[in-house]
Amino acid sequence: MTNRWTPVEVDATTAGPDFWTRYHAYRRLRHAETRPDDPIRPDRVIEDGMKRNDPFEIHYRYEISNGGKMLSWFTAEATRPGAPGYDTNKHLLWTEGSVHRDHRRRGIGRSWIPIVLEIMDRHSYTTVGIECEEESGHAFLKWIGAEAKLTGAENRLKLADVDWAVMRRWVEEGRKGSPDTKFESYDGRLPESMLEDYAPQISSMLNTIPFEDLDHGEIVETPAMIKEWFARMDMSGEAGHWMMTREPDGVISGITDMYYAPYSPTIVHQGFTGVRPDARGRGLGKWLKAAMAIHLHELYPNAEWFTTDNAGSNAPMLAINAKMGFKTYRVGSEYQITRDRLAARLQELAGAF
């Protein structure tokens, strides 16, 4: 198989003005194609994030450009050796790629396959994951032999349609149903003094997320990882908001967190919401979600939407979201394919072209 497209590796820390000019032009084109109604992240926020050293993940970035115009962009990431969770995630590579809408069906997407295999062979990754929400992408991934392992959706809540009386009732029912449970709320950042306690408890809850058939490792959060995340939020000016319920023995039984960015004043993003399995059935999830909705509605009067991502199999959370008024905005899938199967497919393509 031959093609005339030459992928070039990009080092964001040394990339010059010409790269950033064509990258941002491509990024705006893709944003207009996939999320035309949403605010776009400012160039500075994107550049600062890409240039900052990541102590916990390895990032691979490549472009295909011609005549000063970016035609395709490909990124991959994996857990850094020695980072928390490495032992159960070391075989996994996660990727994302796209092709300029005016240059599709010319073999550009196919040109990324040797790059993926080279990265996998160099670092002994055995499975690659690719997230997709566009029809052209689904078709391409099925064509190369990848399988959809996890299906989810971005769901959005229009705040003008929320029944705030119901939200207040959920809060009151939560308090009455768990009178010995302490309710905690934090704006901006979590206190550093609580991270040693918080990190293992949020890790435990994150690992209860349903992943369907997706090959995945353990999710591990540490105080250092959370502080790195906060540092990145500081760079972009984002504010975090956390609410949690804590039982008399000190165990955090439920958590919800949301994030506001000044460059996206109309949309507030939901992060994680979870309740420990042994604390479910008491209305803690509804209590947390409703209290957060009321708080942020008052704090950000210009916000019009809450947005969240949910696995299609996460029935308890989907039920709460549906009662709040969340509606499906877009659907996507996480595909995976093994290194050996991808290599075999490349051999097939070499014989066909």
Short mmCIF file of C-alpha atoms in Angstrom, two decimals:
data_model
loop_
_atom_site.label_atom_id
_atom_site.label_comp_id
_atom_site.label_asym_id
_atom_site.label_seq_id
_atom_site.Cartn_x
_atom_site.Cartn_y
_atom_site.Cartn_z
CA MET A 1 0.00 0.00 0.00
CA THR A 2 1.44 3.37 -0.98
CA ASN A 3 0.18 6.88 -0.55
CA ARG A 4 1.60 10.35 -0.88
CA TRP A 5 0.66 11.53 2.59
CA THR A 6 3.53 11.98 5.03
CA PRO A 7 2.70 12.17 8.75
CA VAL A 8 5.03 14.45 10.70
CA GLU A 9 5.48 14.21 14.47
CA VAL A 10 4.78 17.43 16.38
CA ASP A 11 6.56 18.58 19.53
CA ALA A 12 4.28 21.22 21.02
CA THR A 13 7.04 22.64 23.19
CA THR A 14 9.20 23.60 20.20
CA ALA A 15 6.56 24.12 17.49
CA GLY A 16 6.83 27.48 15.74
CA PRO A 17 4.22 30.09 14.75
CA ASP A 18 3.55 28.45 11.38
CA PHE A 19 2.44 25.23 13.06
CA TRP A 20 0.14 26.99 15.49
CA THR A 21 -1.41 29.05 12.70
CA ARG A 22 -2.37 26.00 10.64
CA TYR A 23 -3.31 23.96 13.72
CA HIS A 24 -5.74 26.57 15.04
CA ALA A 25 -7.22 27.06 11.56
CA TYR A 26 -7.82 23.30 11.36
CA ARG A 27 -9.19 23.20 14.91
CA ARG A 28 -11.71 25.94 14.10
CA LEU A 29 -12.81 24.13 10.97
CA ARG A 30 -13.36 20.90 12.93
CA HIS A 31 -15.19 22.78 15.69
CA ALA A 32 -17.53 24.39 13.17
CA GLU A 33 -18.21 20.94 11.72
CA THR A 34 -18.77 19.03 14.96
CA ARG A 35 -19.88 21.60 17.57
CA PRO A 36 -21.02 24.70 15.68
CA ASP A 37 -23.23 26.00 18.50
CA ASP A 38 -20.64 25.74 21.29
CA PRO A 39 -17.99 28.29 22.29
CA ILE A 40 -14.49 27.34 21.19
CA ARG A 41 -11.53 27.23 23.54
CA PRO A 42 -9.17 30.20 23.07
CA ASP A 43 -5.87 29.57 21.29
CA ARG A 44 -3.87 30.46 24.40
CA VAL A 45 -5.69 27.88 26.52
CA ILE A 46 -5.04 25.15 23.96
CA GLU A 47 -1.38 26.04 23.47
CA ASP A 48 -0.63 26.30 27.19
CA GLY A 49 -2.20 22.90 27.82
CA MET A 50 -0.31 21.19 24.99
CA LYS A 51 3.02 22.74 25.96
CA ARG A 52 2.80 21.82 29.64
CA ASN A 53 4.70 18.69 30.66
CA ASP A 54 2.42 15.85 31.72
CA PRO A 55 4.02 13.74 34.47
CA PHE A 56 1.34 11.04 34.29
CA GLU A 57 0.63 10.45 30.59
CA ILE A 58 2.67 10.20 27.39
CA HIS A 59 1.29 12.19 24.46
CA TYR A 60 1.96 11.54 20.77
CA ARG A 61 0.96 14.17 18.18
CA TYR A 62 1.20 14.05 14.38
CA GLU A 63 -0.01 16.17 11.49
CA ILE A 64 -0.39 15.81 7.75
CA SER A 65 -0.15 19.16 6.01
CA ASN A 66 0.29 20.40 2.48
CA GLY A 67 1.01 23.90 1.25
CA GLY A 68 0.75 25.40 4.73
CA LYS A 69 -2.68 23.83 5.30
CA MET A 70 -3.35 21.07 7.82
CA LEU A 71 -5.21 18.16 6.25
CA SER A 72 -5.26 15.74 9.19
CA TRP A 73 -4.46 15.65 12.89
CA PHE A 74 -3.75 12.58 15.00
CA THR A 75 -3.08 12.24 18.73
CA ALA A 76 -2.47 9.33 21.06
CA GLU A 77 -1.89 8.98 24.78
CA ALA A 78 -0.99 6.31 27.28
CA THR A 79 -0.22 5.99 30.97
CA ARG A 80 3.39 6.95 31.65
CA PRO A 81 5.60 4.15 33.04
CA GLY A 82 5.74 4.47 36.81
CA ALA A 83 2.60 6.61 37.00
CA PRO A 84 -0.27 5.51 39.26
CA GLY A 85 -2.31 2.81 37.52
CA TYR A 86 0.43 1.94 35.05
CA ASP A 87 0.48 -1.79 35.82
CA THR A 88 -3.13 -2.32 34.72
CA ASN A 89 -3.10 0.24 31.90
CA LYS A 90 0.31 -0.31 30.32
CA HIS A 91 -1.08 -2.33 27.41
CA LEU A 92 -3.52 0.38 26.33
CA LEU A 93 -3.08 3.19 23.79
CA TRP A 94 -5.90 5.72 23.32
CA THR A 95 -6.09 7.64 20.04
CA GLU A 96 -8.08 10.29 18.22
CA GLY A 97 -7.78 11.44 14.64
CA SER A 98 -9.59 13.45 12.00
CA VAL A 99 -9.31 14.45 8.36
CA HIS A 100 -10.16 17.80 6.78
CA ARG A 101 -13.68 17.58 5.36
CA ASP A 102 -12.48 18.56 1.87
CA HIS A 103 -9.80 15.87 1.75
CA ARG A 104 -11.58 12.69 2.84
CA ARG A 105 -11.67 9.43 0.91
CA ARG A 106 -8.15 9.98 -0.41
CA GLY A 107 -6.32 7.54 1.85
CA ILE A 108 -5.27 10.06 4.50
CA GLY A 109 -6.97 8.19 7.35
CA ARG A 110 -5.35 4.96 6.18
CA SER A 111 -1.92 6.57 6.44
CA TRP A 112 -2.23 6.68 10.22
CA ILE A 113 -2.28 2.88 10.58
CA PRO A 114 1.52 2.40 10.24
CA ILE A 115 2.07 5.22 12.76
CA VAL A 116 -0.25 3.53 15.28
CA LEU A 117 1.53 0.21 14.82
CA GLU A 118 4.96 1.82 15.16
CA ILE A 119 3.93 3.47 18.45
CA MET A 120 2.42 0.22 19.71
CA ASP A 121 5.50 -1.82 18.83
CA ARG A 122 7.88 0.73 20.31
CA HIS A 123 6.10 0.74 23.68
CA SER A 124 4.53 -2.76 23.77
CA TYR A 125 0.92 -1.58 23.66
CA THR A 126 -1.34 -4.45 22.64
CA THR A 127 -4.73 -2.72 22.32
CA VAL A 128 -5.65 0.63 20.83
CA GLY A 129 -8.84 2.56 21.56
CA ILE A 130 -10.44 5.16 19.30
CA GLU A 131 -13.37 7.39 20.26
CA CYS A 132 -15.84 8.32 17.52
CA GLU A 133 -19.13 10.18 17.15
CA GLU A 134 -19.25 10.90 13.39
CA GLU A 135 -20.72 8.57 10.78
CA SER A 136 -17.66 8.75 8.54
CA GLY A 137 -15.51 7.74 11.51
CA HIS A 138 -17.74 4.81 12.45
CA ALA A 139 -17.53 3.53 8.88
CA PHE A 140 -13.74 3.86 8.79
CA LEU A 141 -13.21 2.11 12.12
CA LYS A 142 -15.45 -0.79 11.16
CA TRP A 143 -13.60 -1.00 7.83
CA ILE A 144 -10.24 -1.45 9.57
CA GLY A 145 -11.74 -4.11 11.85
CA ALA A 146 -12.18 -2.22 15.12
CA GLU A 147 -15.16 -3.11 17.31
CA ALA A 148 -17.41 -0.80 19.32
CA LYS A 149 -16.86 -1.71 22.97
CA LEU A 150 -18.61 1.12 24.80
CA THR A 151 -21.50 3.30 23.67
CA GLY A 152 -22.40 6.51 25.42
CA ALA A 153 -23.93 9.90 24.87
CA GLU A 154 -23.47 13.53 25.66
CA ASN A 155 -26.66 14.62 27.38
CA ARG A 156 -27.66 18.23 27.91
CA LEU A 157 -30.02 19.96 30.30
CA LYS A 158 -31.68 23.21 29.26
CA LEU A 159 -31.81 25.23 32.46
CA ALA A 160 -34.83 27.24 31.35
CA ASP A 161 -36.83 24.00 31.38
CA VAL A 162 -35.79 22.75 34.82
CA ASP A 163 -38.52 22.36 37.45
CA TRP A 164 -36.69 24.05 40.32
CA ALA A 165 -39.40 23.12 42.82
CA VAL A 166 -38.61 19.47 42.13
CA MET A 167 -34.90 20.15 42.62
CA ARG A 168 -35.57 21.76 46.00
CA ARG A 169 -37.76 18.80 46.96
CA TRP A 170 -34.97 16.34 46.09
CA VAL A 171 -32.61 18.28 48.37
CA GLU A 172 -35.06 18.24 51.24
CA GLU A 173 -35.82 14.54 50.76
CA GLY A 174 -32.10 13.78 50.77
CA ARG A 175 -31.56 15.62 54.03
CA LYS A 176 -34.52 13.98 55.73
CA GLY A 177 -33.68 10.51 54.43
CA SER A 178 -30.10 10.63 55.70
CA PRO A 179 -30.14 12.89 58.78
CA ASP A 180 -26.75 11.69 60.03
CA THR A 181 -25.04 12.27 56.68
CA LYS A 182 -22.92 15.40 56.38
CA PHE A 183 -23.25 17.49 53.20
CA GLU A 184 -20.09 19.25 51.98
CA SER A 185 -19.64 21.85 49.23
CA TYR A 186 -16.46 23.35 47.75
CA ASP A 187 -16.05 26.06 45.11
CA GLY A 188 -12.91 26.85 43.14
CA ARG A 189 -10.58 24.08 44.32
CA LEU A 190 -10.68 21.33 46.90
CA PRO A 191 -8.58 22.17 49.98
CA GLU A 192 -5.14 20.62 49.67
CA SER A 193 -5.47 19.31 53.22
CA MET A 194 -8.27 16.93 52.21
CA LEU A 195 -6.66 15.42 49.11
CA GLU A 196 -5.00 12.50 50.94
CA ASP A 197 -8.44 11.44 52.15
CA TYR A 198 -10.32 12.33 48.98
CA ALA A 199 -8.08 10.71 46.35
CA PRO A 200 -8.53 7.03 47.30
CA GLN A 201 -12.24 7.50 47.86
CA ILE A 202 -12.87 9.13 44.47
CA SER A 203 -10.71 6.41 42.89
CA SER A 204 -12.89 3.73 44.45
CA MET A 205 -16.06 5.35 43.11
CA LEU A 206 -14.62 5.97 39.64
CA ASN A 207 -13.94 2.26 39.33
CA THR A 208 -17.67 1.54 39.71
CA ILE A 209 -18.40 3.26 36.37
CA PRO A 210 -19.81 0.75 33.85
CA PHE A 211 -17.43 0.26 30.93
CA GLU A 212 -19.43 -2.41 29.08
CA ASP A 213 -17.01 -4.45 26.94
CA LEU A 214 -14.18 -1.91 26.93
CA ASP A 215 -10.72 -3.21 27.82
CA HIS A 216 -9.58 -0.84 30.55
CA GLY A 217 -7.32 -0.71 33.56
CA GLU A 218 -7.80 0.58 37.07
CA ILE A 219 -8.57 4.28 37.51
CA VAL A 220 -6.23 5.74 40.12
CA GLU A 221 -6.31 9.29 41.48
CA THR A 222 -3.59 10.57 43.80
CA PRO A 223 -3.10 13.96 45.49
CA ALA A 224 -0.28 14.72 43.04
CA MET A 225 -2.52 13.95 40.06
CA ILE A 226 -5.31 16.13 41.42
CA LYS A 227 -2.88 19.01 42.02
CA GLU A 228 -1.60 18.69 38.45
CA TRP A 229 -5.20 18.83 37.24
CA PHE A 230 -5.79 21.96 39.34
CA ALA A 231 -2.67 23.57 37.88
CA ARG A 232 -4.03 23.01 34.39
CA MET A 233 -7.36 24.50 35.45
CA ASP A 234 -5.51 27.54 36.79
CA MET A 235 -3.89 28.02 33.38
CA SER A 236 -7.28 28.14 31.65
CA GLY A 237 -9.14 30.05 34.37
CA GLU A 238 -11.60 27.22 35.01
CA ALA A 239 -13.48 26.94 38.28
CA GLY A 240 -14.41 23.62 39.83
CA HIS A 241 -17.35 22.85 42.07
CA TRP A 242 -17.66 19.78 44.29
CA MET A 243 -20.43 18.49 46.50
CA MET A 244 -20.25 15.31 48.52
CA THR A 245 -22.02 13.39 51.25
CA ARG A 246 -20.00 11.97 54.12
CA GLU A 247 -21.15 9.32 56.57
CA PRO A 248 -20.53 9.48 60.34
CA ASP A 249 -17.53 7.15 59.98
CA GLY A 250 -15.86 9.61 57.58
CA VAL A 251 -16.51 7.64 54.40
CA ILE A 252 -17.55 9.73 51.40
CA SER A 253 -20.76 8.10 50.19
CA GLY A 254 -21.50 10.31 47.18
CA ILE A 255 -19.73 12.86 44.97
CA THR A 256 -20.68 15.20 42.16
CA ASP A 257 -18.42 17.76 40.47
CA MET A 258 -18.90 20.37 37.75
CA TYR A 259 -16.66 22.82 35.93
CA TYR A 260 -17.15 26.35 34.61
CA ALA A 261 -14.88 28.05 32.08
CA PRO A 262 -15.13 31.83 31.50
CA TYR A 263 -14.69 31.32 27.75
CA SER A 264 -17.80 29.11 27.73
CA PRO A 265 -20.26 31.06 29.90
CA THR A 266 -23.42 29.40 28.58
CA ILE A 267 -22.38 25.76 29.16
CA VAL A 268 -21.34 24.23 32.48
CA HIS A 269 -19.76 20.78 32.30
CA GLN A 270 -20.60 17.92 34.60
CA GLY A 271 -17.62 15.80 35.58
CA PHE A 272 -18.35 12.78 37.75
CA THR A 273 -21.36 11.83 39.82
CA GLY A 274 -21.28 8.64 41.82
CA VAL A 275 -22.63 6.98 44.94
CA ARG A 276 -20.94 4.09 46.72
CA PRO A 277 -22.77 0.80 46.07
CA ASP A 278 -23.44 0.34 49.80
CA ALA A 279 -25.07 3.78 50.02
CA ARG A 280 -27.41 3.55 47.04
CA GLY A 281 -31.19 3.62 47.37
CA ARG A 282 -31.21 6.57 49.78
CA GLY A 283 -31.61 9.36 47.22
CA LEU A 284 -28.02 10.64 47.66
CA GLY A 285 -27.45 10.97 43.91
CA LYS A 286 -30.61 13.04 43.47
CA TRP A 287 -29.72 15.15 46.50
CA LEU A 288 -26.24 15.90 45.15
CA LYS A 289 -27.31 16.58 41.57
CA ALA A 290 -30.19 18.83 42.61
CA ALA A 291 -28.14 20.81 45.13
CA MET A 292 -25.41 21.37 42.54
CA ALA A 293 -27.92 22.44 39.90
CA ILE A 294 -29.50 24.99 42.25
CA HIS A 295 -26.11 26.33 43.36
CA LEU A 296 -24.66 26.77 39.87
CA HIS A 297 -27.88 28.22 38.48
CA GLU A 298 -27.57 30.96 41.09
CA LEU A 299 -23.80 31.32 40.71
CA TYR A 300 -23.78 31.53 36.90
CA PRO A 301 -26.99 33.29 35.81
CA ASN A 302 -25.84 33.42 32.17
CA ALA A 303 -25.46 29.65 31.95
CA GLU A 304 -28.05 28.07 29.67
CA TRP A 305 -27.01 24.42 29.62
CA PHE A 306 -25.49 21.68 31.75
CA THR A 307 -23.74 18.96 29.77
CA THR A 308 -22.66 15.49 30.85
CA ASP A 309 -21.37 12.24 29.32
CA ASN A 310 -22.93 8.93 30.29
CA ALA A 311 -22.42 5.31 29.32
CA GLY A 312 -25.53 3.85 27.76
CA SER A 313 -25.53 1.10 30.38
CA ASN A 314 -25.41 3.46 33.38
CA ALA A 315 -29.12 3.06 34.13
CA PRO A 316 -29.20 4.65 37.63
CA MET A 317 -27.52 7.86 36.51
CA LEU A 318 -29.48 8.02 33.27
CA ALA A 319 -32.71 7.72 35.28
CA ILE A 320 -31.78 10.69 37.50
CA ASN A 321 -30.70 12.76 34.50
CA ALA A 322 -33.95 11.98 32.64
CA LYS A 323 -36.01 13.13 35.63
CA MET A 324 -34.01 16.36 35.74
CA GLY A 325 -34.72 16.94 32.05
CA PHE A 326 -31.44 15.96 30.37
CA LYS A 327 -31.85 14.99 26.72
CA THR A 328 -29.49 13.19 24.36
CA TYR A 329 -27.38 15.66 22.41
CA ARG A 330 -25.00 13.34 20.54
CA VAL A 331 -24.07 9.67 20.68
CA GLY A 332 -20.60 8.18 20.37
CA SER A 333 -18.73 4.92 20.75
CA GLU A 334 -15.32 3.80 21.96
CA TYR A 335 -13.78 1.31 19.55
CA GLN A 336 -10.87 -1.01 20.20
CA ILE A 337 -8.67 -3.28 18.11
CA THR A 338 -5.64 -5.36 19.07
CA ARG A 339 -2.21 -4.66 17.67
CA ASP A 340 -2.09 -8.04 15.90
CA ARG A 341 -5.48 -7.61 14.26
CA LEU A 342 -4.59 -4.10 13.09
CA ALA A 343 -1.30 -5.36 11.63
CA ALA A 344 -3.13 -8.15 9.80
CA ARG A 345 -5.56 -5.60 8.37
CA LEU A 346 -2.65 -3.47 7.16
CA GLN A 347 -1.26 -6.52 5.36
CA GLU A 348 -4.63 -7.08 3.69
CA LEU A 349 -4.72 -3.46 2.54
CA ALA A 350 -1.17 -3.67 1.19
CA GLY A 351 -2.28 -6.51 -1.05
CA ALA A 352 -5.39 -4.70 -2.19
CA PHE A 353 -3.89 -1.35 -3.16
#
